[in-house]
C-alpha cells in the first residue's frame, strides 16, 4: 500500500501505532487520539472519536481510515458500560458518518469478544454472536454498523475481529495484555497471577500479523464483511504462564486468583475466510513471538543499565 492518505484513529495506541508506523514511509499518515504520541513521521491530530468536529477534520480528504480507537478492557466495560458504548459504538458511528461524507474506506477493529462464550471452537464468522460483556456488545455494534453502512450507503467497510493481540509496545492488563503482564512479573520475580483455574484457552496473534491483516483489508475487493484475525491455534493461560516463566528463566511462582466477570472459557479462531478472501496468513508463531519479546526486554534492560 503506497501513495494513500490515511487516518489511524487511536494511532498512539498499541495496534494503531503499529499500523501508522508500517505505513508512514510510503503514505501520508495522520492519527486521531486524545493523547497524541504517534510514531515519528506521522501527523497527529488531538481529538476524541466521540467529537463530530474532530472526526470530521481528521477524516477530511483521506482514502482509508483504520479505526482502532476504543476502550478495550472487559473489566472496565463492566465498571463503566456507558463510556464503553459511547467510545466504541457511538465513536464508530461518528467515524462512519464522516467517512461516508468523504468517501473513505473504513477498516475497523472488532473483537473475538462478539462471540461470547462459545459452545465449541474454532470459531468461524458465522458462529453465534452472544457477547458476555459490554465491551463485546459494543464491538458487535461496530460490526453491524460497518455492515449496514456498506449495504445502505455503499461505503467500503471491513471489520476485523481480533483475537488476543500481543507484541512490542503493549502494556499489561486484561487478557489482551496477559503476555506483557506475565513477562513483567517473571522478569521482576513477582508471582504470575492466573485468574480462575488456568485451563481457559486463548488464540494469541502477533501485532505484526494484525498489521498485515489491516493492510490486506485496506485493498481487498471483499468489502462489507467481517473477518477473524487470529492464528487458528490456542494455549491455556496456565500453559502460557509456564512458557513465559521458562523463556525468561524465572523462578516466579504461578498463583491463581478469582475468575473474572465477562471472561469466556475458550477462544480460537477459524481463519479460513480471512485466508481465502483477504489472503491473510499469520507468520509469527507464539514461540517465536515470545522469544522475540524476551530478547527485546533483555536488550532494553541492558541499554538502560549502561
Short mmCIF file of C-alpha atoms in Angstrom, two decimals:
data_model
loop_
_atom_site.label_atom_id
_atom_site.label_comp_id
_atom_site.label_asym_id
_atom_site.label_seq_id
_atom_site.Cartn_x
_atom_site.Cartn_y
_atom_site.Cartn_z
CA UNK A 1 0.00 0.00 0.00
CA UNK A 2 1.51 3.34 -1.03
CA UNK A 3 0.60 6.84 -2.10
CA UNK A 4 -2.52 6.94 0.07
CA UNK A 5 -3.83 9.50 2.55
CA UNK A 6 -4.50 7.54 5.69
CA UNK A 7 -6.09 8.19 9.08
CA UNK A 8 -5.47 5.92 12.05
CA UNK A 9 -7.80 6.57 14.97
CA UNK A 10 -6.15 5.55 18.22
CA UNK A 11 -2.85 5.96 16.40
CA UNK A 12 -0.89 6.43 19.62
CA UNK A 13 -2.05 3.08 20.96
CA UNK A 14 -0.58 -0.38 20.68
CA UNK A 15 -2.13 -1.59 17.42
CA UNK A 16 -2.88 1.82 15.93
CA UNK A 17 0.71 2.93 16.44
CA UNK A 18 1.99 -0.22 14.74
CA UNK A 19 -0.30 0.38 11.75
CA UNK A 20 0.78 4.02 11.48
CA UNK A 21 4.46 3.09 11.69
CA UNK A 22 4.08 0.48 8.96
CA UNK A 23 2.51 2.99 6.55
CA UNK A 24 4.45 6.20 7.18
CA UNK A 25 7.28 5.61 4.68
CA UNK A 26 5.06 5.41 1.59
CA UNK A 27 1.84 7.16 2.60
CA UNK A 28 0.56 10.42 4.08
CA UNK A 29 -0.43 9.26 7.56
CA UNK A 30 -2.32 11.15 10.25
CA UNK A 31 -3.62 9.97 13.60
CA UNK A 32 -6.53 10.99 15.83
CA UNK A 33 -6.01 10.45 19.54
CA UNK A 34 -6.98 12.04 22.84
CA UNK A 35 -3.34 11.97 23.96
CA UNK A 36 -1.29 12.13 20.76
CA UNK A 37 2.07 10.39 20.76
CA UNK A 38 2.29 8.92 17.26
CA UNK A 39 5.33 7.38 15.57
CA UNK A 40 7.83 9.79 14.02
CA UNK A 41 6.84 10.99 10.56
CA UNK A 42 3.12 10.91 11.31
CA UNK A 43 0.83 13.94 11.64
CA UNK A 44 -1.01 13.99 14.96
CA UNK A 45 -4.49 15.41 15.48
CA UNK A 46 -5.67 15.72 19.06
CA UNK A 47 -9.31 14.76 19.45
CA UNK A 48 -11.89 12.25 20.59
CA UNK A 49 -13.82 9.92 18.29
CA UNK A 50 -16.99 11.00 20.09
CA UNK A 51 -16.44 14.57 18.87
CA UNK A 52 -18.10 15.13 15.48
CA UNK A 53 -15.96 18.14 14.57
CA UNK A 54 -12.69 16.45 15.50
CA UNK A 55 -13.57 13.35 13.49
CA UNK A 56 -14.71 15.43 10.52
CA UNK A 57 -11.41 17.30 10.48
CA UNK A 58 -9.40 14.11 10.76
CA UNK A 59 -11.27 12.19 8.04
CA UNK A 60 -11.34 15.04 5.51
CA UNK A 61 -9.60 14.06 2.25
CA UNK A 62 -8.32 10.66 3.39
CA UNK A 63 -8.57 7.50 1.32
CA UNK A 64 -8.61 4.95 4.15
CA UNK A 65 -9.50 5.09 7.84
CA UNK A 66 -8.04 2.45 10.13
CA UNK A 67 -10.41 2.78 13.09
CA UNK A 68 -8.55 1.47 16.14
CA UNK A 69 -9.66 3.90 18.88
CA UNK A 70 -11.54 2.04 21.61
CA UNK A 71 -11.90 1.12 25.23
CA UNK A 72 -10.54 -2.42 25.12
CA UNK A 73 -10.88 -3.69 28.68
CA UNK A 74 -13.65 -6.15 29.53
CA UNK A 75 -13.33 -5.25 33.21
CA UNK A 76 -13.54 -1.53 32.52
CA UNK A 77 -16.59 -2.07 30.33
CA UNK A 78 -18.35 -3.83 33.20
CA UNK A 79 -17.45 -0.99 35.55
CA UNK A 80 -18.49 1.71 33.07
CA UNK A 81 -20.72 0.41 30.26
CA UNK A 82 -21.90 3.91 29.35
CA UNK A 83 -18.46 5.22 28.47
CA UNK A 84 -17.58 1.97 26.71
CA UNK A 85 -20.64 2.28 24.49
CA UNK A 86 -20.00 5.96 23.85
CA UNK A 87 -16.42 5.40 22.71
CA UNK A 88 -16.75 2.06 20.94
CA UNK A 89 -20.21 2.28 19.37
CA UNK A 90 -21.01 5.98 19.11
CA UNK A 91 -17.39 6.76 18.22
CA UNK A 92 -17.60 4.25 15.39
CA UNK A 93 -20.78 5.90 14.16
CA UNK A 94 -19.01 9.28 14.09
CA UNK A 95 -16.20 7.77 12.01
CA UNK A 96 -18.60 6.10 9.59
CA UNK A 97 -20.64 9.27 9.08
CA UNK A 98 -17.51 11.29 8.29
CA UNK A 99 -16.17 8.54 6.02
CA UNK A 100 -19.48 8.46 4.19
CA UNK A 101 -19.26 12.19 3.51
CA UNK A 102 -15.67 11.92 2.29
CA UNK A 103 -15.96 8.53 0.55
CA UNK A 104 -13.18 6.93 2.60
CA UNK A 105 -12.84 3.20 3.14
CA UNK A 106 -13.11 2.14 6.80
CA UNK A 107 -11.16 -0.82 8.19
CA UNK A 108 -12.17 -1.19 11.83
CA UNK A 109 -11.05 -3.18 14.85
CA UNK A 110 -13.75 -5.55 16.03
CA UNK A 111 -13.08 -8.36 18.50
CA UNK A 112 -13.47 -12.05 19.20
CA UNK A 113 -15.49 -10.85 22.20
CA UNK A 114 -18.50 -10.62 19.85
CA UNK A 115 -18.80 -14.42 20.08
CA UNK A 116 -19.18 -14.52 23.84
CA UNK A 117 -18.65 -17.90 25.48
CA UNK A 118 -18.96 -20.31 22.55
CA UNK A 119 -20.23 -23.87 22.58
CA UNK A 120 -17.17 -25.03 20.65
CA UNK A 121 -14.02 -23.90 18.87
CA UNK A 122 -12.62 -22.97 16.43
CA UNK A 123 -14.89 -20.02 15.82
CA UNK A 124 -15.95 -19.16 12.28
CA UNK A 125 -17.50 -15.81 11.43
CA UNK A 126 -20.95 -17.40 11.18
CA UNK A 127 -20.87 -18.63 14.78
CA UNK A 128 -23.46 -17.48 17.32
CA UNK A 129 -22.89 -13.89 18.45
CA UNK A 130 -23.75 -13.54 22.14
CA UNK A 131 -21.30 -11.20 23.90
CA UNK A 132 -20.81 -11.66 27.65
CA UNK A 133 -19.63 -8.11 28.40
CA UNK A 134 -20.47 -4.52 27.46
CA UNK A 135 -17.14 -4.47 25.61
CA UNK A 136 -18.15 -7.41 23.44
CA UNK A 137 -21.56 -5.88 22.83
CA UNK A 138 -20.02 -2.56 21.79
CA UNK A 139 -17.82 -4.37 19.28
CA UNK A 140 -20.82 -6.26 17.93
CA UNK A 141 -22.49 -2.89 17.38
CA UNK A 142 -19.38 -1.83 15.44
CA UNK A 143 -19.62 -4.97 13.31
CA UNK A 144 -23.24 -4.31 12.45
CA UNK A 145 -22.73 -0.61 11.77
CA UNK A 146 -19.96 -1.38 9.29
CA UNK A 147 -22.11 -3.95 7.51
CA UNK A 148 -25.11 -1.61 7.36
CA UNK A 149 -23.12 1.35 6.08
CA UNK A 150 -21.89 -0.82 3.25
CA UNK A 151 -25.34 -2.24 2.47
CA UNK A 152 -27.28 1.03 2.82
CA UNK A 153 -24.79 3.62 1.57
CA UNK A 154 -22.24 1.69 -0.46
CA UNK A 155 -19.40 2.61 1.88
CA UNK A 156 -16.39 0.32 1.61
CA UNK A 157 -16.01 -1.26 5.05
CA UNK A 158 -14.17 -4.22 6.58
CA UNK A 159 -14.43 -5.35 10.21
CA UNK A 160 -11.52 -7.34 11.64
CA UNK A 161 -12.33 -9.48 14.66
CA UNK A 162 -9.07 -9.51 16.57
CA UNK A 163 -8.37 -12.41 18.87
CA UNK A 164 -5.75 -11.84 21.61
CA UNK A 165 -3.16 -9.48 20.19
CA UNK A 166 0.33 -9.23 21.69
CA UNK A 167 3.73 -7.88 20.76
CA UNK A 168 6.14 -4.98 21.25
CA UNK A 169 4.57 -1.82 22.63
CA UNK A 170 1.77 -3.49 24.55
CA UNK A 171 1.02 -2.68 28.16
CA UNK A 172 -0.13 -5.22 30.76
CA UNK A 173 -3.69 -5.58 31.95
CA UNK A 174 -6.65 -7.50 30.63
CA UNK A 175 -6.27 -10.84 28.83
CA UNK A 176 -5.40 -9.00 25.65
CA UNK A 177 -2.28 -7.90 27.55
CA UNK A 178 -1.68 -11.00 29.65
CA UNK A 179 1.57 -11.86 27.86
CA UNK A 180 3.02 -8.47 28.74
CA UNK A 181 1.77 -8.77 32.32
CA UNK A 182 3.33 -12.23 32.69
CA UNK A 183 6.61 -11.05 31.18
CA UNK A 184 6.86 -8.15 33.59
CA UNK A 185 6.10 -10.35 36.58
CA UNK A 186 8.55 -13.07 35.53
CA UNK A 187 11.36 -10.59 34.92
CA UNK A 188 10.84 -8.91 38.28
CA UNK A 189 10.49 -12.15 40.25
CA UNK A 190 6.88 -11.46 41.15
CA UNK A 191 4.05 -14.03 41.02
CA UNK A 192 2.33 -14.66 37.69
CA UNK A 193 -1.36 -14.38 38.54
CA UNK A 194 -3.72 -16.64 36.60
CA UNK A 195 -7.41 -15.83 37.04
CA UNK A 196 -9.53 -18.94 37.52
CA UNK A 197 -8.18 -22.47 37.06
CA UNK A 198 -5.92 -21.54 34.14
CA UNK A 199 -7.46 -24.07 31.77
CA UNK A 200 -9.20 -21.38 29.75
CA UNK A 201 -7.70 -21.07 26.27
CA UNK A 202 -6.86 -18.14 24.02
CA UNK A 203 -5.63 -17.62 20.47
CA UNK A 204 -2.71 -15.18 20.68
CA UNK A 205 -1.87 -13.32 17.46
CA UNK A 206 1.22 -11.16 17.00
CA UNK A 207 0.71 -7.48 16.27
CA UNK A 208 2.76 -7.78 13.06
CA UNK A 209 0.16 -10.21 11.70
CA UNK A 210 -2.65 -7.90 12.79
CA UNK A 211 -1.00 -5.04 10.89
CA UNK A 212 -0.76 -7.23 7.79
CA UNK A 213 -4.44 -8.12 8.09
CA UNK A 214 -5.31 -4.41 8.19
CA UNK A 215 -3.24 -3.65 5.10
CA UNK A 216 -4.86 -6.51 3.21
CA UNK A 217 -8.31 -5.29 4.27
CA UNK A 218 -7.48 -1.80 3.01
CA UNK A 219 -7.07 -3.09 -0.54
CA UNK A 220 -9.42 -6.07 -0.80
CA UNK A 221 -12.46 -6.19 -3.04
CA UNK A 222 -14.24 -8.27 -0.37
CA UNK A 223 -15.87 -5.36 1.45
CA UNK A 224 -18.92 -5.25 3.71
CA UNK A 225 -17.76 -8.30 5.65
CA UNK A 226 -16.18 -9.31 8.96
CA UNK A 227 -13.06 -11.45 9.29
CA UNK A 228 -11.35 -13.28 12.13
CA UNK A 229 -7.75 -12.25 12.78
CA UNK A 230 -6.03 -14.91 14.85
CA UNK A 231 -3.73 -17.87 14.26
CA UNK A 232 -6.03 -20.88 14.48
CA UNK A 233 -4.03 -22.19 17.45
CA UNK A 234 -4.61 -21.76 21.18
CA UNK A 235 -2.87 -22.21 24.52
CA UNK A 236 -4.16 -22.44 28.08
CA UNK A 237 -3.47 -19.43 30.27
CA UNK A 238 -1.68 -21.67 32.77
CA UNK A 239 0.41 -23.13 29.95
CA UNK A 240 1.21 -19.63 28.73
CA UNK A 241 2.44 -18.63 32.18
CA UNK A 242 4.69 -21.69 32.32
CA UNK A 243 6.14 -20.99 28.86
CA UNK A 244 6.91 -17.39 29.72
CA UNK A 245 8.50 -18.34 33.01
CA UNK A 246 10.77 -20.82 31.20
CA UNK A 247 11.61 -18.35 28.43
CA UNK A 248 12.66 -15.72 30.95
CA UNK A 249 14.46 -18.23 33.18
CA UNK A 250 12.41 -17.09 36.15
CA UNK A 251 11.60 -18.78 39.44
CA UNK A 252 8.46 -16.67 39.88
CA UNK A 253 5.56 -18.72 41.26
CA UNK A 254 2.31 -19.12 39.36
CA UNK A 255 -0.63 -18.24 41.58
CA UNK A 256 -4.37 -18.38 40.97
CA UNK A 257 -6.84 -15.59 41.56
CA UNK A 258 -10.60 -15.37 41.23
CA UNK A 259 -12.17 -15.85 37.82
CA UNK A 260 -13.30 -12.57 36.29
CA UNK A 261 -16.74 -11.46 35.19
CA UNK A 262 -17.19 -11.39 31.43
CA UNK A 263 -14.37 -13.83 30.67
CA UNK A 264 -15.02 -16.69 28.26
CA UNK A 265 -13.78 -20.24 28.67
CA UNK A 266 -12.33 -20.99 25.25
CA UNK A 267 -11.43 -18.90 22.22
CA UNK A 268 -9.73 -19.95 18.99
CA UNK A 269 -10.14 -18.53 15.52
CA UNK A 270 -11.11 -20.25 12.32
CA UNK A 271 -9.18 -18.08 9.86
CA UNK A 272 -10.32 -19.85 6.68
CA UNK A 273 -12.41 -16.93 5.46
CA UNK A 274 -9.64 -14.36 6.00
CA UNK A 275 -7.15 -16.65 4.29
CA UNK A 276 -9.38 -17.25 1.28
CA UNK A 277 -10.83 -13.75 0.80
CA UNK A 278 -8.08 -11.46 2.13
CA UNK A 279 -5.00 -13.61 1.59
CA UNK A 280 -4.26 -13.41 5.31
CA UNK A 281 -1.72 -15.90 6.63
CA UNK A 282 -0.24 -15.42 10.10
CA UNK A 283 3.54 -15.66 10.04
CA UNK A 284 4.60 -15.25 13.68
CA UNK A 285 4.03 -18.30 15.88
CA UNK A 286 3.66 -17.95 19.63
CA UNK A 287 7.06 -19.50 20.40
CA UNK A 288 8.83 -17.13 18.03
CA UNK A 289 6.84 -14.17 19.28
CA UNK A 290 7.64 -14.92 22.91
CA UNK A 291 11.33 -15.43 22.18
CA UNK A 292 11.48 -12.07 20.40
CA UNK A 293 9.72 -10.29 23.25
CA UNK A 294 12.01 -11.80 25.87
CA UNK A 295 15.09 -10.82 23.87
CA UNK A 296 13.74 -7.30 23.34
CA UNK A 297 13.31 -6.93 27.09
CA UNK A 298 16.86 -8.13 27.71
CA UNK A 299 18.32 -5.70 25.19
CA UNK A 300 16.21 -2.82 26.51
CA UNK A 301 17.16 -3.58 30.11
CA UNK A 302 20.86 -3.83 29.23
CA UNK A 303 20.82 -0.48 27.43
CA UNK A 304 19.04 1.23 30.32
CA UNK A 305 21.60 -0.09 32.80
CA UNK A 306 24.64 1.17 30.90
#
